[in-house]
GROMACS .gro file of C-alpha atoms in nm:
model
  182
    1MET     CA    1  11.300  10.314  13.582
    2ARG     CA    2  11.248  10.616  13.804
    3ILE     CA    3  10.964  10.475  14.010
    4ARG     CA    4  10.942  10.162  14.219
    5ASP     CA    5  10.827   9.872  13.999
    6LEU     CA    6  10.578   9.694  14.222
    7SER     CA    7  10.527   9.320  14.218
    8LEU     CA    8  10.183   9.186  14.310
    9ASP     CA    9  10.326   9.104  14.654
   10ASP     CA   10  10.423   9.471  14.701
   11MET     CA   11  10.080   9.605  14.603
   12ASN     CA   12   9.796   9.699  14.834
   13GLU     CA   13   9.448   9.561  14.762
   14ALA     CA   14   9.344   9.856  14.540
   15GLN     CA   15   9.662   9.828  14.335
   16LYS     CA   16   9.622   9.450  14.296
   17ARG     CA   17   9.263   9.491  14.179
   18VAL     CA   18   9.369   9.742  13.911
   19ALA     CA   19   9.665   9.529  13.796
   20GLU     CA   20   9.456   9.212  13.778
   21GLU     CA   21   9.171   9.389  13.595
   22ALA     CA   22   9.415   9.528  13.338
   23ALA     CA   23   9.581   9.189  13.286
   24SER     CA   24   9.244   9.018  13.238
   25GLY     CA   25   9.133   9.268  12.970
   26LYS     CA   26   9.194   9.277  12.595
   27ARG     CA   27   9.567   9.342  12.637
   28GLY     CA   28   9.617   9.023  12.836
   29ARG     CA   29   9.883   9.194  13.046
   30MET     CA   30   9.943   9.501  13.256
   31PRO     CA   31  10.032   9.786  13.016
   32ALA     CA   32  10.369   9.952  13.071
   33PRO     CA   33  10.247  10.295  13.186
   34LEU     CA   34  10.039  10.123  13.453
   35ARG     CA   35  10.371  10.037  13.618
   36ALA     CA   36  10.378  10.407  13.716
   37TRP     CA   37  10.003  10.475  13.738
   38ILE     CA   38   9.959  10.184  13.980
   39HIS     CA   39  10.103  10.414  14.249
   40SER     CA   40   9.772  10.603  14.212
   41PRO     CA   41   9.524  10.317  14.175
   42GLU     CA   42   9.229  10.536  14.076
   43LEU     CA   43   9.432  10.706  13.802
   44GLY     CA   44   9.556  10.365  13.689
   45GLU     CA   45   9.207  10.218  13.678
   46ARG     CA   46   9.056  10.506  13.483
   47ALA     CA   47   9.347  10.548  13.244
   48GLN     CA   48   9.378  10.181  13.155
   49LYS     CA   49   9.002  10.154  13.088
   50LEU     CA   50   9.014  10.457  12.860
   51GLY     CA   51   9.322  10.316  12.689
   52GLU     CA   52   9.158   9.980  12.630
   53PHE     CA   53   8.864  10.151  12.455
   54LEU     CA   54   9.084  10.383  12.250
   55ARG     CA   55   9.322  10.110  12.138
   56TYR     CA   56   9.072   9.836  12.058
   57ASP     CA   57   8.719   9.969  12.021
   58THR     CA   58   8.709  10.293  11.821
   59ILE     CA   59   8.568  10.307  11.470
   60LEU     CA   60   8.916  10.388  11.339
   61GLY     CA   61   9.021  10.024  11.330
   62PRO     CA   62   9.365   9.879  11.402
   63MET     CA   63   9.560  10.022  11.107
   64LEU     CA   64   9.456  10.384  11.158
   65SER     CA   65   9.481  10.359  11.537
   66GLU     CA   66   9.832  10.216  11.520
   67LEU     CA   67   9.936  10.480  11.266
   68ALA     CA   68   9.818  10.753  11.504
   69ILE     CA   69   9.997  10.588  11.798
   70LEU     CA   70  10.324  10.575  11.600
   71LEU     CA   71  10.292  10.944  11.516
   72ILE     CA   72  10.248  11.024  11.886
   73ALA     CA   73  10.533  10.793  11.990
   74ARG     CA   74  10.763  10.963  11.737
   75HIS     CA   75  10.649  11.312  11.844
   76TRP     CA   76  10.740  11.237  12.207
   77THR     CA   77  11.038  11.013  12.120
   78SER     CA   78  10.878  10.752  12.341
   79HIS     CA   79  11.104  10.452  12.299
   80TYR     CA   80  10.885  10.199  12.475
   81GLU     CA   81  10.573  10.314  12.289
   82TRP     CA   82  10.759  10.285  11.959
   83TYR     CA   83  10.900   9.944  12.054
   84ILE     CA   84  10.551   9.801  12.122
   85HIS     CA   85  10.349   9.977  11.854
   86LYS     CA   86  10.589   9.950  11.561
   87ARG     CA   87  10.526   9.578  11.536
   88GLU     CA   88  10.153   9.626  11.605
   89ALA     CA   89  10.135   9.884  11.325
   90LEU     CA   90  10.310   9.652  11.082
   91LYS     CA   91  10.073   9.367  11.177
   92ALA     CA   92   9.776   9.601  11.127
   93GLY     CA   93   9.885   9.691  10.773
   94VAL     CA   94  10.090  10.008  10.808
   95SER     CA   95  10.361   9.972  10.543
   96PRO     CA   96  10.726   9.943  10.647
   97ASP     CA   97  10.805  10.252  10.434
   98VAL     CA   98  10.550  10.459  10.627
   99VAL     CA   99  10.692  10.334  10.958
  100ASP     CA  100  11.045  10.425  10.844
  101ASP     CA  101  10.929  10.771  10.729
  102ILE     CA  102  10.767  10.838  11.067
  103ALA     CA  103  11.081  10.723  11.250
  104ALA     CA  104  11.290  10.959  11.033
  105ARG     CA  105  11.040  11.244  11.083
  106LYS     CA  106  10.973  11.255  10.709
  107ALA     CA  107  10.637  11.403  10.614
  108ALA     CA  108  10.591  11.168  10.320
  109PRO     CA  109  10.235  11.133  10.186
  110ILE     CA  110  10.055  10.801  10.241
  111ALA     CA  111   9.871  10.645   9.946
  112ASP     CA  112   9.569  10.534  10.151
  113GLU     CA  113   9.331  10.835  10.164
  114LYS     CA  114   9.208  10.773  10.519
  115ALA     CA  115   9.560  10.719  10.648
  116GLU     CA  116   9.682  11.033  10.473
  117ALA     CA  117   9.395  11.242  10.615
  118LEU     CA  118   9.483  11.106  10.960
  119ARG     CA  119   9.854  11.177  10.912
  120LEU     CA  120   9.784  11.536  10.805
  121TYR     CA  121   9.545  11.594  11.096
  122VAL     CA  122   9.776  11.448  11.359
  123THR     CA  123  10.087  11.621  11.225
  124GLU     CA  124   9.916  11.958  11.202
  125LEU     CA  125   9.767  11.931  11.550
  126LEU     CA  126  10.099  11.829  11.704
  127ASP     CA  127  10.309  12.083  11.515
  128LYS     CA  128  10.076  12.384  11.516
  129LYS     CA  129   9.860  12.303  11.822
  130ILE     CA  130   9.555  12.368  11.603
  131VAL     CA  131   9.400  12.221  11.290
  132SER     CA  132   9.299  12.429  10.989
  133ALA     CA  133   8.942  12.418  10.861
  134GLU     CA  134   9.063  12.247  10.544
  135THR     CA  135   9.251  11.971  10.729
  136HIS     CA  136   8.959  11.922  10.968
  137ARG     CA  137   8.712  11.897  10.679
  138LEU     CA  138   8.933  11.641  10.503
  139ALA     CA  139   8.957  11.431  10.820
  140VAL     CA  140   8.580  11.442  10.874
  141ASP     CA  141   8.523  11.347  10.509
  142GLN     CA  142   8.756  11.048  10.543
  143LEU     CA  143   8.704  10.939  10.905
  144GLY     CA  144   8.360  11.079  10.995
  145GLU     CA  145   8.285  11.303  11.291
  146GLN     CA  146   8.294  11.014  11.537
  147GLY     CA  147   8.626  10.902  11.391
  148VAL     CA  148   8.781  11.247  11.435
  149VAL     CA  149   8.652  11.274  11.792
  150GLU     CA  150   8.794  10.930  11.872
  151LEU     CA  151   9.120  11.019  11.698
  152VAL     CA  152   9.164  11.326  11.918
  153GLY     CA  153   9.088  11.112  12.224
  154LEU     CA  154   9.346  10.857  12.109
  155LEU     CA  155   9.605  11.132  12.062
  156GLY     CA  156   9.539  11.271  12.409
  157TYR     CA  157   9.558  10.931  12.572
  158TYR     CA  158   9.879  10.829  12.396
  159THR     CA  159  10.030  11.166  12.482
  160LEU     CA  160   9.962  11.076  12.847
  161VAL     CA  161  10.115  10.733  12.787
  162SER     CA  162  10.424  10.876  12.616
  163MET     CA  163  10.475  11.139  12.884
  164THR     CA  164  10.441  10.875  13.156
  165LEU     CA  165  10.686  10.640  12.987
  166ASN     CA  166  10.936  10.921  12.931
  167ALA     CA  167  10.900  11.084  13.274
  168PHE     CA  168  10.950  10.756  13.458
  169GLU     CA  169  11.207  10.617  13.211
  170ILE     CA  170  11.008  10.306  13.128
  171MET     CA  171  11.215  10.168  12.843
  172PRO     CA  172  11.211   9.866  12.611
  173PRO     CA  173  11.348   9.543  12.758
  174ASP     CA  174  11.724   9.518  12.801
  175GLY     CA  175  11.894   9.429  12.476
  176GLU     CA  176  11.629   9.589  12.256
  177PRO     CA  177  11.767   9.875  12.045
  178LEU     CA  178  11.635  10.229  12.078
  179GLU     CA  179  11.517  10.306  11.725
  180LEU     CA  180  11.433  10.674  11.761
  181ASP     CA  181  11.679  10.961  11.774
  182HIS     CA  182  11.588  11.283  11.945
   0.00000   0.00000   0.00000
């Protein structure tokens, strides 16, 4: 890790408050990127609150949220993000074949219409930096306007997460394989 990993004993009062608040939330622990963000307590506090909403409380639901997170993790080759969210995606109902296709960067269609609309939207936005009217319309038809707005928020947040994990080399625990190639 490229940044000092602070224990509670090493933290100032603001840092402790943020760490304890994060651990007492829906995650039940301090999320990995907060290990870096804690060095800026206000950033850490705001980011982890946004992340808690985007991961657990959008109208997308767990399966679609985890699918989007895997697409972001693969885009950024974020090993820690993949390590955590692969198993969460599988638990949420993303099929192992879809997970394998994402890992291999295969653009294979997904049978579920909502999941496929999400995959097309995310892939197009990441690859082209814009979304066509047709892809946007399909996503709104399948996910609703609120769903698309929350999806874009989720993508932005998990881009921040992936960049943080990559920049500060926050990796899966020792002994865990790195499943993504560059």
